[in-house]
Backbone atoms as SQL, in Angstrom:
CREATE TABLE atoms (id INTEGER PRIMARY KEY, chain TEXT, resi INTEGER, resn TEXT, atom TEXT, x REAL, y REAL, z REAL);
INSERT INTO atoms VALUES
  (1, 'A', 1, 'UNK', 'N', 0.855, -1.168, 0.000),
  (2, 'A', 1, 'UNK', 'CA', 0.000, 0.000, 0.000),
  (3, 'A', 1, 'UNK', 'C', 0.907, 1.239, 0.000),
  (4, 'A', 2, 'UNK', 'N', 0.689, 1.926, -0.642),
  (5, 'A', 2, 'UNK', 'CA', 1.579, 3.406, -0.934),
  (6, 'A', 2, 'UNK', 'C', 0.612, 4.288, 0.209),
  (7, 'A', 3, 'UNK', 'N', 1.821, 5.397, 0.234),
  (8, 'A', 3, 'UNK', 'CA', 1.700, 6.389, 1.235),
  (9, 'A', 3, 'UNK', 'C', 0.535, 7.381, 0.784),
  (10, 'A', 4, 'UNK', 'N', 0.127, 7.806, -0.680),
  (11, 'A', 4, 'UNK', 'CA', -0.734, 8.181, -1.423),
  (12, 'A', 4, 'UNK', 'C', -2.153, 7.823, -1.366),
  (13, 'A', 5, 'UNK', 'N', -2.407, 6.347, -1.093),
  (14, 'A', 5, 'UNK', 'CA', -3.768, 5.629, -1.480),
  (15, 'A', 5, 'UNK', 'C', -4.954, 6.753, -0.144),
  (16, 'A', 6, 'UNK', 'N', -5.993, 7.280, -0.587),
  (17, 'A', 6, 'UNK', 'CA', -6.448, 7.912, -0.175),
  (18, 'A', 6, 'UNK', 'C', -7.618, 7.152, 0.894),
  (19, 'A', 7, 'UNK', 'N', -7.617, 5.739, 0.795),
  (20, 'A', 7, 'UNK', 'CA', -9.150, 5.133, 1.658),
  (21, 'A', 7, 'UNK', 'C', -7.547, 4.090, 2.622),
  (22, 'A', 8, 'UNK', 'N', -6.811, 4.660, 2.669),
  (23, 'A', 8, 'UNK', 'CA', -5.676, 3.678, 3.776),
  (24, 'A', 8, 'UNK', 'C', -5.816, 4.333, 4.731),
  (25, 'A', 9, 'UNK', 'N', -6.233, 3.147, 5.462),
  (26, 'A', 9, 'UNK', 'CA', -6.182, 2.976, 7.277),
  (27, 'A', 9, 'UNK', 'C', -5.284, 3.366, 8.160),
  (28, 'A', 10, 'UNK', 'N', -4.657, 4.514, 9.083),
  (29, 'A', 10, 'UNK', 'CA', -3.537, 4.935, 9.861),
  (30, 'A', 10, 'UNK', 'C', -3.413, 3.416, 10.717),
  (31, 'A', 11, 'UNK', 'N', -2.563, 2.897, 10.979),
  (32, 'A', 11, 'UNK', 'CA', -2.450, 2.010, 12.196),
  (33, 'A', 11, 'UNK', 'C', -3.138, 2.484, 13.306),
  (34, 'A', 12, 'UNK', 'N', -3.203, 1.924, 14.250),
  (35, 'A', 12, 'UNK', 'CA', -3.410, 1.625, 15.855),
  (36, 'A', 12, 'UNK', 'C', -2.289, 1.578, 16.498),
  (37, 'A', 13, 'UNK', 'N', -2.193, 2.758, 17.278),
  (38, 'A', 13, 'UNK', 'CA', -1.187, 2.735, 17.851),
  (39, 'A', 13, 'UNK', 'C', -1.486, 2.606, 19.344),
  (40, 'A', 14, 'UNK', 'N', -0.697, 1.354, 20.013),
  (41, 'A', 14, 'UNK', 'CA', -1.018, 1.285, 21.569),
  (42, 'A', 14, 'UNK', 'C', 0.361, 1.677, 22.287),
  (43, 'A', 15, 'UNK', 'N', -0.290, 2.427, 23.564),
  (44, 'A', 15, 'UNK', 'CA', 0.840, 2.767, 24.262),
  (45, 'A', 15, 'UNK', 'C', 0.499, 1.817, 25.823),
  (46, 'A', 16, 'UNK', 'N', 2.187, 1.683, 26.050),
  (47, 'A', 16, 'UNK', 'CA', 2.301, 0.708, 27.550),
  (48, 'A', 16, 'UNK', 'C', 1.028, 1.418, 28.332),
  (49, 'A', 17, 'UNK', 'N', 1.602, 2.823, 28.647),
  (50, 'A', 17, 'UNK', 'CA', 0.794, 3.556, 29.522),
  (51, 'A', 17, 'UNK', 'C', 0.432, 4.867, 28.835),
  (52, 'A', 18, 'UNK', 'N', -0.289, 5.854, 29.192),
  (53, 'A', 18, 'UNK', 'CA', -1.147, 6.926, 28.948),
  (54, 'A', 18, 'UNK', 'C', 0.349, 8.022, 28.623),
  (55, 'A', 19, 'UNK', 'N', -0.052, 8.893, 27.638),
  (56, 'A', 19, 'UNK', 'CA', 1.049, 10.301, 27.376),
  (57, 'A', 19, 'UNK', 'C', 1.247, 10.491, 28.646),
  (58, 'A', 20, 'UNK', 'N', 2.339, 11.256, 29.101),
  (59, 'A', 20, 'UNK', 'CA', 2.812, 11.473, 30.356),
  (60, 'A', 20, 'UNK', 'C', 1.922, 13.240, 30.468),
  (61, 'A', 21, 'UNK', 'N', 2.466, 13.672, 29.749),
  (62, 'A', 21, 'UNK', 'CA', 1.803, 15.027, 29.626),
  (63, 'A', 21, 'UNK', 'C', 2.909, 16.134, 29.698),
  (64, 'A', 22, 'UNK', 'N', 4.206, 15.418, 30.016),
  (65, 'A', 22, 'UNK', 'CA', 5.664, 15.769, 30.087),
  (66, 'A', 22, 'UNK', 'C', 6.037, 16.694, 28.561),
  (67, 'A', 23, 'UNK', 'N', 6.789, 18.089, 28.477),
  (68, 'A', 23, 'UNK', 'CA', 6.990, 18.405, 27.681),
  (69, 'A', 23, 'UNK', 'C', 7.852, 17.978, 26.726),
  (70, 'A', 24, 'UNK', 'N', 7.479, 18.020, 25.217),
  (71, 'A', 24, 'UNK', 'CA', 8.303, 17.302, 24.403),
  (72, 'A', 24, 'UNK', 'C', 9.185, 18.323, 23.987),
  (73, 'A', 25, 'UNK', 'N', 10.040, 17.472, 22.259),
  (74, 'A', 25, 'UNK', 'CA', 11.110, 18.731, 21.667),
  (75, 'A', 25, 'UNK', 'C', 10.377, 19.846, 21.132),
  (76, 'A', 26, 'UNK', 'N', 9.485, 19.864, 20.868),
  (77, 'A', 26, 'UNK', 'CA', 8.319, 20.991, 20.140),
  (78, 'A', 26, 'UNK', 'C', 8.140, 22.153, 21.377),
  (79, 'A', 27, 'UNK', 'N', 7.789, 21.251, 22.611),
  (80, 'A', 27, 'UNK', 'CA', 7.694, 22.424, 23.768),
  (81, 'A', 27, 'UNK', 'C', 8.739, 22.686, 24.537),
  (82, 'A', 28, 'UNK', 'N', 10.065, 22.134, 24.291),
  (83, 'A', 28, 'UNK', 'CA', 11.118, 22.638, 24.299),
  (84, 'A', 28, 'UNK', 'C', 12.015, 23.975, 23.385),
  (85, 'A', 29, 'UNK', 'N', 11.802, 23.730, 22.473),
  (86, 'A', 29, 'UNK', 'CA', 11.969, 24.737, 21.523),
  (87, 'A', 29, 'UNK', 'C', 11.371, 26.140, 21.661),
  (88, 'A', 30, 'UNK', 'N', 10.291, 25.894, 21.749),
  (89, 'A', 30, 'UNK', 'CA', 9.315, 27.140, 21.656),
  (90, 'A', 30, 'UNK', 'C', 9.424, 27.803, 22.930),
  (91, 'A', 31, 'UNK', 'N', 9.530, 27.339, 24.108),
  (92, 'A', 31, 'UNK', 'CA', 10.208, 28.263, 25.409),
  (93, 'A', 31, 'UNK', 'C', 11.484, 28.142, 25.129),
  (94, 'A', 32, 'UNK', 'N', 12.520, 27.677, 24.457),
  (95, 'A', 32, 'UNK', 'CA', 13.895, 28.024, 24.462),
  (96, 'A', 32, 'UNK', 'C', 13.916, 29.549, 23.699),
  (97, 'A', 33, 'UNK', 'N', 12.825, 29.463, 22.382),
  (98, 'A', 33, 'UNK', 'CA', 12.919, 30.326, 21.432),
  (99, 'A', 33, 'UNK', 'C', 12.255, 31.797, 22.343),
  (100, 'A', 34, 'UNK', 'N', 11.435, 31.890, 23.034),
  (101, 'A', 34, 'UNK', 'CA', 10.403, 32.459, 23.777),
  (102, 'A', 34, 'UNK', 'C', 11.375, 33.045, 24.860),
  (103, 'A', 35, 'UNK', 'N', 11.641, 32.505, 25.619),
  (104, 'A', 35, 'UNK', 'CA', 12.852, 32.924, 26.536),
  (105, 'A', 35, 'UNK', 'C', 14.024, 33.992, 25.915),
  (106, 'A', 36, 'UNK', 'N', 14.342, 33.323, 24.891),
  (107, 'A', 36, 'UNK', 'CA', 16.006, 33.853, 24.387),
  (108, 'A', 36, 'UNK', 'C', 15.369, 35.508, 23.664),
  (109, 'A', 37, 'UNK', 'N', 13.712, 35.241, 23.035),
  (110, 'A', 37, 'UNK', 'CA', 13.405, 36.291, 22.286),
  (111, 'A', 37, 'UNK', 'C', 13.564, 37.723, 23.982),
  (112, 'A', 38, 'UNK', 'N', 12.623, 37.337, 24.405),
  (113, 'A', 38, 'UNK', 'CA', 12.567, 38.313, 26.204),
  (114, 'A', 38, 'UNK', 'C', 14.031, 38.448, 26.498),
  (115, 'A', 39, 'UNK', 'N', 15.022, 37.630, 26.511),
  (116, 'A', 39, 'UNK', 'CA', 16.246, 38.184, 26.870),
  (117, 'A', 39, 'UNK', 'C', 17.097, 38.771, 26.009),
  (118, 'A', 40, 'UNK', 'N', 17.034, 38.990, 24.799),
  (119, 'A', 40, 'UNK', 'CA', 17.266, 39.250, 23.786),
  (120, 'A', 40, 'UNK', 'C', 16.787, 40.859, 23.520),
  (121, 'A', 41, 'UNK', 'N', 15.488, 40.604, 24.259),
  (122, 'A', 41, 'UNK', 'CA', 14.915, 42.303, 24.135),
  (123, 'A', 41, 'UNK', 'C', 15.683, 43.139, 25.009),
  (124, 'A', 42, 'UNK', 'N', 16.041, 42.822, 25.860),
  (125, 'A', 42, 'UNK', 'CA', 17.054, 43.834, 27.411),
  (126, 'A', 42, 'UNK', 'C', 18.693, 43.776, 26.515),
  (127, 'A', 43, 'UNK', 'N', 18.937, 42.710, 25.703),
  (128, 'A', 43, 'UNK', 'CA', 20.725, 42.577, 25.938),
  (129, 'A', 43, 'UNK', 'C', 20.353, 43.723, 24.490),
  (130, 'A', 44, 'UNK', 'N', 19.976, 43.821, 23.228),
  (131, 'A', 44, 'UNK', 'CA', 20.212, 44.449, 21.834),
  (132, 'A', 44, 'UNK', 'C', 20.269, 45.964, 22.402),
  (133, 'A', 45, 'UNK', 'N', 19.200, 46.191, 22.918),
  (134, 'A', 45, 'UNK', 'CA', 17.799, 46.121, 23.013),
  (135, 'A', 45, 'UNK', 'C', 17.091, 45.774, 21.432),
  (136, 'A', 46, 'UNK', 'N', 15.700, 45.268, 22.183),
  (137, 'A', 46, 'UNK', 'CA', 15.162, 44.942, 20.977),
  (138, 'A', 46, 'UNK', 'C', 13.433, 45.104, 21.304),
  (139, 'A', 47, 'UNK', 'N', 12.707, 46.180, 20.833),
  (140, 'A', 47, 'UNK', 'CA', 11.575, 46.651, 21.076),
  (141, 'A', 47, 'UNK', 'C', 10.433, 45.200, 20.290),
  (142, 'A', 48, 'UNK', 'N', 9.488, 44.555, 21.067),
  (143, 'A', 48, 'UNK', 'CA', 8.461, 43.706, 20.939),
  (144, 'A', 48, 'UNK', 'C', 7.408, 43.647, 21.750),
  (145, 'A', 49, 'UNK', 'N', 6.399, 43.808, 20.896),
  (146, 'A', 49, 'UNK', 'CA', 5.375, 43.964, 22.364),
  (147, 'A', 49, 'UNK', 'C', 4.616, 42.329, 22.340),
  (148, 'A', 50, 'UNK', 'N', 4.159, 41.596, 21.431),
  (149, 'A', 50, 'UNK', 'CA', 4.247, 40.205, 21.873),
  (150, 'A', 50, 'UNK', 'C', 4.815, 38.717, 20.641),
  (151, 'A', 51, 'UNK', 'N', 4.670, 38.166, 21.440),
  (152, 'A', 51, 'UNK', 'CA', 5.782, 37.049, 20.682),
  (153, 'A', 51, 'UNK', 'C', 4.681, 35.764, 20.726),
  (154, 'A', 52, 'UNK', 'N', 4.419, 34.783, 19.346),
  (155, 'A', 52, 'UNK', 'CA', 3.798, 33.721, 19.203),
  (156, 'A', 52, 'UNK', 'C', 4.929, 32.508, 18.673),
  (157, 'A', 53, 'UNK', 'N', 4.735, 31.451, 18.872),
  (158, 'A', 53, 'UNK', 'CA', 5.543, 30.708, 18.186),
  (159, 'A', 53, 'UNK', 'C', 5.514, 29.184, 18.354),
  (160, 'A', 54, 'UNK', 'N', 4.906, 28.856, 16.867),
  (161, 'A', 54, 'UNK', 'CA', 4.647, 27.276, 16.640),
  (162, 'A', 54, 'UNK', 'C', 5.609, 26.258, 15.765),
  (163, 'A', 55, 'UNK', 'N', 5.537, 25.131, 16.201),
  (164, 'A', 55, 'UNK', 'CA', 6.656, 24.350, 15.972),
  (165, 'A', 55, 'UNK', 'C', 5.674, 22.958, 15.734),
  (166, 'A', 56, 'UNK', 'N', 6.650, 22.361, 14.874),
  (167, 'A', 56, 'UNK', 'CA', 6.069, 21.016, 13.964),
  (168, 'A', 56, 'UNK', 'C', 7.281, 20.518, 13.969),
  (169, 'A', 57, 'UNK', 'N', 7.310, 19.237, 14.399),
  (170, 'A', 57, 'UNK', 'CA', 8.018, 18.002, 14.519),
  (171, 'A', 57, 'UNK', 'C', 7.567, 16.659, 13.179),
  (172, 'A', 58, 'UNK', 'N', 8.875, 16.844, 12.539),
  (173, 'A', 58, 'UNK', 'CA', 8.645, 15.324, 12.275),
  (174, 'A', 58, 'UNK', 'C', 9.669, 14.300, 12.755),
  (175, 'A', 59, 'UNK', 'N', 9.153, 12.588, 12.452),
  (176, 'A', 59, 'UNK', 'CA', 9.888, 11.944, 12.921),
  (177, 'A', 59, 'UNK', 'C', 9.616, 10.770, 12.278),
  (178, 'A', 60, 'UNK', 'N', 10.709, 9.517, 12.572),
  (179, 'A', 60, 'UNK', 'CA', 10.502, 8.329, 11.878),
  (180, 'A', 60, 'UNK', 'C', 10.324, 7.256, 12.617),
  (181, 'A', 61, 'UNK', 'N', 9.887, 6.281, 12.281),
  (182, 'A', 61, 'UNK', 'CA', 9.467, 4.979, 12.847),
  (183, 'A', 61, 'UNK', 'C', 11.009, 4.160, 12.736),
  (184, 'A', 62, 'UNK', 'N', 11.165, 3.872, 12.330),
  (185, 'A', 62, 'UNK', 'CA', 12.660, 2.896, 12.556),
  (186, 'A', 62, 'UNK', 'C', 13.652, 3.322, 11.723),
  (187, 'A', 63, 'UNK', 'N', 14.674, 3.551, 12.460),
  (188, 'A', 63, 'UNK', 'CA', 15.089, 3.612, 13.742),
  (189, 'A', 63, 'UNK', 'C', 14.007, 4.701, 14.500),
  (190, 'A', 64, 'UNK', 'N', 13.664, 4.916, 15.882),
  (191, 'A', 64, 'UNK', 'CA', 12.952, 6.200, 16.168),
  (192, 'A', 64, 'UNK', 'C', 13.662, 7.084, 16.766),
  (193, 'A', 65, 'UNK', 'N', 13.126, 8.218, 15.977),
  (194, 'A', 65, 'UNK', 'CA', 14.117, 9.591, 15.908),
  (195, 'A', 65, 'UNK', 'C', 13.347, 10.287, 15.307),
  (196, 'A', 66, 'UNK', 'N', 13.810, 11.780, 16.013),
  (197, 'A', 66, 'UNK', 'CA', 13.026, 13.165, 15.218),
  (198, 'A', 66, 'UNK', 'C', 13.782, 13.215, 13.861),
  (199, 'A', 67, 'UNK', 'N', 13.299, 14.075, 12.935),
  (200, 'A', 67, 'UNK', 'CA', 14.033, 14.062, 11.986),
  (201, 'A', 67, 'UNK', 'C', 14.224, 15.725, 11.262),
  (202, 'A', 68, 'UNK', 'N', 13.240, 16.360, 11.835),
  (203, 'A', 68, 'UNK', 'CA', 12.814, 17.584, 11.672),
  (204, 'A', 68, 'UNK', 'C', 12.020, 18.368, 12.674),
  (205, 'A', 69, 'UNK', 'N', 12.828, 20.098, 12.853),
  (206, 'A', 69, 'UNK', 'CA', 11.746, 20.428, 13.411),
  (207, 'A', 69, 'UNK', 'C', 11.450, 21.651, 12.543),
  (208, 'A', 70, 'UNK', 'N', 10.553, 22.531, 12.857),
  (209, 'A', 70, 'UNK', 'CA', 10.061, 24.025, 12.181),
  (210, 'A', 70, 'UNK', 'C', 9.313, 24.248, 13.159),
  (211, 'A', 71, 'UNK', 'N', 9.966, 25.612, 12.703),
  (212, 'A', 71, 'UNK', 'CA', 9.075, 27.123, 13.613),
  (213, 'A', 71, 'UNK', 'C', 8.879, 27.903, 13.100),
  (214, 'A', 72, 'UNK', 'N', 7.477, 28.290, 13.435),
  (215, 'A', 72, 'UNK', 'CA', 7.020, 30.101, 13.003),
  (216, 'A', 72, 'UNK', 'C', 6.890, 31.086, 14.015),
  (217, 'A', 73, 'UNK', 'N', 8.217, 31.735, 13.838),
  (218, 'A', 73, 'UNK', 'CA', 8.062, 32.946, 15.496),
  (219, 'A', 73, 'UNK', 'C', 7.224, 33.957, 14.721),
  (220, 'A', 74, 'UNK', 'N', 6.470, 34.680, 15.355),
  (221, 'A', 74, 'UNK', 'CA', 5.443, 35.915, 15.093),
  (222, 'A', 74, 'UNK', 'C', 5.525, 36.736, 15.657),
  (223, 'A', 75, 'UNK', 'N', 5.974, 37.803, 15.997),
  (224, 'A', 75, 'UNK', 'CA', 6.489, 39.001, 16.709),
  (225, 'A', 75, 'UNK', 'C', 5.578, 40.490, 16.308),
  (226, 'A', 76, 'UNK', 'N', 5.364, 40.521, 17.354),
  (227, 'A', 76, 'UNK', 'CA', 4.474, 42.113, 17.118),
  (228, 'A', 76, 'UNK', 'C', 5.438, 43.292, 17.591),
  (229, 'A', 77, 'UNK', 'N', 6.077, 43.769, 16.618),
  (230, 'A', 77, 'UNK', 'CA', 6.831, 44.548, 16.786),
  (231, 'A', 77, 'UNK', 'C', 7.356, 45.989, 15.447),
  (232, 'A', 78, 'UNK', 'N', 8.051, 46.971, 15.875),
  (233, 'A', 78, 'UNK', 'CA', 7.895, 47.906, 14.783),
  (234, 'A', 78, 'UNK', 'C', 9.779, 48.039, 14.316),
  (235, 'A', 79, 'UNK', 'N', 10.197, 47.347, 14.807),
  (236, 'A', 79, 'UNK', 'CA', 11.509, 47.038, 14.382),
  (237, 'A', 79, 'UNK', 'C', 12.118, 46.807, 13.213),
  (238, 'A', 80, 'UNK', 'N', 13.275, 47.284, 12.455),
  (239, 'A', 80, 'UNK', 'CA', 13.367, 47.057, 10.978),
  (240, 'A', 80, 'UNK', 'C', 14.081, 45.578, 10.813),
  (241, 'A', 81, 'UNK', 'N', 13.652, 44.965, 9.645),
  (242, 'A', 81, 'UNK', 'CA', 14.049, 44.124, 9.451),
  (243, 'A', 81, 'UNK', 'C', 15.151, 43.369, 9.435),
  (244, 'A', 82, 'UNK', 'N', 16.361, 44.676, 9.422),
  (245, 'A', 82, 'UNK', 'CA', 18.082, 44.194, 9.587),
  (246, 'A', 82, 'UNK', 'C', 17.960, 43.409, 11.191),
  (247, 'A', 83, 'UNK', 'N', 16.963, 44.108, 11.753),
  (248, 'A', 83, 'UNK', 'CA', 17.419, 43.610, 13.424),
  (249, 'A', 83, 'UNK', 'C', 16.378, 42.762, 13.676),
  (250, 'A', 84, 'UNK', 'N', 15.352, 41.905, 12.871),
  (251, 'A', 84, 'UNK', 'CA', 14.715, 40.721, 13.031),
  (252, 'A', 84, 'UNK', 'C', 15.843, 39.777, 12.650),
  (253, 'A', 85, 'UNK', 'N', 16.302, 40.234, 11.441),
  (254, 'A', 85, 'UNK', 'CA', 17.697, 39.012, 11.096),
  (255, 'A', 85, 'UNK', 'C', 18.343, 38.861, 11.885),
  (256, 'A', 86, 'UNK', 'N', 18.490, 39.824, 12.740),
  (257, 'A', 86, 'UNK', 'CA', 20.048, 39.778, 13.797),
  (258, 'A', 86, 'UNK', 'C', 19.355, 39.153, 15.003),
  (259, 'A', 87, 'UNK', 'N', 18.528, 39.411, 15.647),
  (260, 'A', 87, 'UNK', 'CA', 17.143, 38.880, 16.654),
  (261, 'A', 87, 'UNK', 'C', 17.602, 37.358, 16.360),
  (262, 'A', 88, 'UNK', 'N', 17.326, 37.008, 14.783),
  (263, 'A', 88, 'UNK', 'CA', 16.790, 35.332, 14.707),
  (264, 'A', 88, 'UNK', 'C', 18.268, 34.702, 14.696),
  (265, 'A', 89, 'UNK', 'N', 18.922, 35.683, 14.396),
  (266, 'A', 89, 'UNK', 'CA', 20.514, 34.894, 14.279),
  (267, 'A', 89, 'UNK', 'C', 21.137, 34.658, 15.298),
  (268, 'A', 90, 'UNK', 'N', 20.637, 35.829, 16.615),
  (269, 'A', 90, 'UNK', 'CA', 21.110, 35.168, 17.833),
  (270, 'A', 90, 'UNK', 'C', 20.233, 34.156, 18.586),
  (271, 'A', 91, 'UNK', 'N', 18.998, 34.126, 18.145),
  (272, 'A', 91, 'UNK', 'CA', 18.469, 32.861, 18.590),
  (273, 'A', 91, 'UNK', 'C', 19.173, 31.060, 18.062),
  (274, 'A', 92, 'UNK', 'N', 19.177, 31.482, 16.795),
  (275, 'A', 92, 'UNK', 'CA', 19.973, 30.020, 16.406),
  (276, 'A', 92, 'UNK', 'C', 21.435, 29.883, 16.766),
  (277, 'A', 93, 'UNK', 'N', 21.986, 30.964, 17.083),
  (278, 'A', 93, 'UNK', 'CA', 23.892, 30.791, 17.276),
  (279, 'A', 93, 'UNK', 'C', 23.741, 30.258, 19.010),
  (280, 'A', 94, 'UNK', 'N', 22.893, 31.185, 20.009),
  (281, 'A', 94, 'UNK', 'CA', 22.758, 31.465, 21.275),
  (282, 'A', 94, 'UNK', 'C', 21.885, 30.238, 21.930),
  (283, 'A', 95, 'UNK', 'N', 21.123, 29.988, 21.328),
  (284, 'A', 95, 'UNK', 'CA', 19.821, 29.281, 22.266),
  (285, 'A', 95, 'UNK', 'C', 20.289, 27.311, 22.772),
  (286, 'A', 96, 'UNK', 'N', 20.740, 26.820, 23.397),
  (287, 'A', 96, 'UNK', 'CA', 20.784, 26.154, 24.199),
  (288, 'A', 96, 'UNK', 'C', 19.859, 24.867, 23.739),
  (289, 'A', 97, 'UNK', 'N', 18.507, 24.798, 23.976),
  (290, 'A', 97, 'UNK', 'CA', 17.640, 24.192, 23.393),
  (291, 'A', 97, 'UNK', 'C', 17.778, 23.714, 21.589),
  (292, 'A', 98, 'UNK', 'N', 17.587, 24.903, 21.298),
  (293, 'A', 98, 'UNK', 'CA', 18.178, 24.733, 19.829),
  (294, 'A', 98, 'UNK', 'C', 19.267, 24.250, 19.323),
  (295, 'A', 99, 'UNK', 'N', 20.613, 24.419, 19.854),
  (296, 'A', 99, 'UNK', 'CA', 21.771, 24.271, 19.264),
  (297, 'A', 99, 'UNK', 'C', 21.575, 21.989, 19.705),
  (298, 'A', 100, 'UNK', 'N', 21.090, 22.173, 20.746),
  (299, 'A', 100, 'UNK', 'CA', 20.903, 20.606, 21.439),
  (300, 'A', 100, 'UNK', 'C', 20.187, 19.717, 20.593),
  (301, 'A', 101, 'UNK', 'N', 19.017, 20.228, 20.230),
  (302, 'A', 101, 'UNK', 'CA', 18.368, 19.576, 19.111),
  (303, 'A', 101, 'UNK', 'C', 18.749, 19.885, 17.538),
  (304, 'A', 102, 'UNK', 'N', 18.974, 20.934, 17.111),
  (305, 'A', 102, 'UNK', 'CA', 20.009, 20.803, 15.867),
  (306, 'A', 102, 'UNK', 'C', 20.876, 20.175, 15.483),
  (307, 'A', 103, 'UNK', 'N', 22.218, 19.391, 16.872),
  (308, 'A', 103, 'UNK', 'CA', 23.139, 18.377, 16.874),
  (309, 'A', 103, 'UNK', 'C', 22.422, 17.402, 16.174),
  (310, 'A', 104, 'UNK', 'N', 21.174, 16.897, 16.425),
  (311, 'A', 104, 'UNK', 'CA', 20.821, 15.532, 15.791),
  (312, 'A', 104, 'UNK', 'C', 19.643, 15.307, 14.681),
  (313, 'A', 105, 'UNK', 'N', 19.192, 16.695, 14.455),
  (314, 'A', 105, 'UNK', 'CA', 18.094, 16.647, 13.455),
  (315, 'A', 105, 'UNK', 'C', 18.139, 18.194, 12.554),
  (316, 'A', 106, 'UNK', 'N', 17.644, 18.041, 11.605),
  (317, 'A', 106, 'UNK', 'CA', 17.390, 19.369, 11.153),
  (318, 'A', 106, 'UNK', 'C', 16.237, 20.323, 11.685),
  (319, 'A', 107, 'UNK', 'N', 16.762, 21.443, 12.139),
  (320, 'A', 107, 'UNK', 'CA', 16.050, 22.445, 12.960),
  (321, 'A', 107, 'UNK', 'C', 15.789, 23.876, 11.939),
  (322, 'A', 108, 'UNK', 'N', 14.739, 24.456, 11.512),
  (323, 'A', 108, 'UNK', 'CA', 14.640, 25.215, 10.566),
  (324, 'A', 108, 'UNK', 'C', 13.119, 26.003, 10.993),
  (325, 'A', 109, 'UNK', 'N', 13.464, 27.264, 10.569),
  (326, 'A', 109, 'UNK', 'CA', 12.066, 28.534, 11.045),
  (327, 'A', 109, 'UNK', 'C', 12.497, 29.545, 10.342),
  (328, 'A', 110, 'UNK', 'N', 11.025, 30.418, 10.321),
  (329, 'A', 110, 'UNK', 'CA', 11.041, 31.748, 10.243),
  (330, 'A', 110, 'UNK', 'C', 10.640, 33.118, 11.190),
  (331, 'A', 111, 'UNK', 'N', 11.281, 33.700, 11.230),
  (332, 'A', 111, 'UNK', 'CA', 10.622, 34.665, 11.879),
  (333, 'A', 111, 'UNK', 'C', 9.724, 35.867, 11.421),
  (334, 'A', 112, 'UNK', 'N', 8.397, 36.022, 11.819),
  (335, 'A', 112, 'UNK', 'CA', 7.267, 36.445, 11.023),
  (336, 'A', 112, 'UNK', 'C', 7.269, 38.188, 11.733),
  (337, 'A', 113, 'UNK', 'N', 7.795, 39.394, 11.108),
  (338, 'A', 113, 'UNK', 'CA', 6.960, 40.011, 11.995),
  (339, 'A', 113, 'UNK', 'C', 5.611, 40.821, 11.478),
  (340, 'A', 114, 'UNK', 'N', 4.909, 41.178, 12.767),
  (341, 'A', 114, 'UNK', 'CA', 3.577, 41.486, 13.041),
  (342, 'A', 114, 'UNK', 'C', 3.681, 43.259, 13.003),
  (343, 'A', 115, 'UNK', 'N', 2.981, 44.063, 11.801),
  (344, 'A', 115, 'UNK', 'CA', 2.958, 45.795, 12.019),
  (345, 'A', 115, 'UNK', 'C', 2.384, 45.908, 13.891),
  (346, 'A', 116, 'UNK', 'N', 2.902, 46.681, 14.359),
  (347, 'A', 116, 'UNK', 'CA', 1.616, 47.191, 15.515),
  (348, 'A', 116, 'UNK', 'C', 0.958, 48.060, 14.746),
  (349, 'A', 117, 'UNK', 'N', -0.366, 47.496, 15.542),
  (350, 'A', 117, 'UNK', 'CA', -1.497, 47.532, 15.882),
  (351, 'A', 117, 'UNK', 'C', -1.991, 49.764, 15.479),
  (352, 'A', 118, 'UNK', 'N', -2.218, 49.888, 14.252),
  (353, 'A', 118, 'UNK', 'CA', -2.334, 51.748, 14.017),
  (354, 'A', 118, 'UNK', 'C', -3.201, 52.323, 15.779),
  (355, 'A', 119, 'UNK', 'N', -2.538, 53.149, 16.417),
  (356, 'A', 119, 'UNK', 'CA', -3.311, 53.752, 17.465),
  (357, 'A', 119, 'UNK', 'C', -4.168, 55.329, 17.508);
């Protein structure tokens, strides 16, 4: 059966015991990224008034391993674009979380920003 066929059945997947509820690499990332953005605003400075950011994991069945992650940071901010590049570049050189999971998978995002809000 190909990965394509549109009336194919997902498996059944059983687990020993119930999700833990324990954070994974997805919710690792996104407070590594979340964190570094807030500290990041005091060290540049770097003006943001709020920060979103979603992450998608893929992974493989055998061997099991992530294989990918992505992020979309979203930033509401009025900052020029040279210093979103510089923002996202110290998140990927700097961030801890990231550099940890990059060692073993491909780690890849964008950073989105958001006009404020006309007052």
């Amino acid at each position: 059966m190909s990965a394509t066929d549109e009336d194919a059945t997902p498996p059944t997947v059983y687990w020993a015991s119930a999700p833990s509820g324990a954070p994974g690499p997805a919710d690792l990332l996104a407070a590594c990224l979340l964190k570094n953005v807030e500290r990041s605003s005091r060290l540049l400075p770097f003006r943001y008034h709020r920060a979103e950011v979603d992450v998608q994991v893929r992974r493989q069945d055998t061997p099991p391993r992530f294989t990918a992650l992505t992020y979309e940071l979203r930033l509401v901010t009025d900052e020029p674009q040279r210093r979103i590049d510089l923002l996202h570049q110290n998140l990927r050189r700097f961030g801890t979380v990231y550099n940890t999971l990059a060692a073993v998978c491909d780690v890849d995002g964008t950073v989105v920003p958001i006009a404020l809000p006309a007052e």
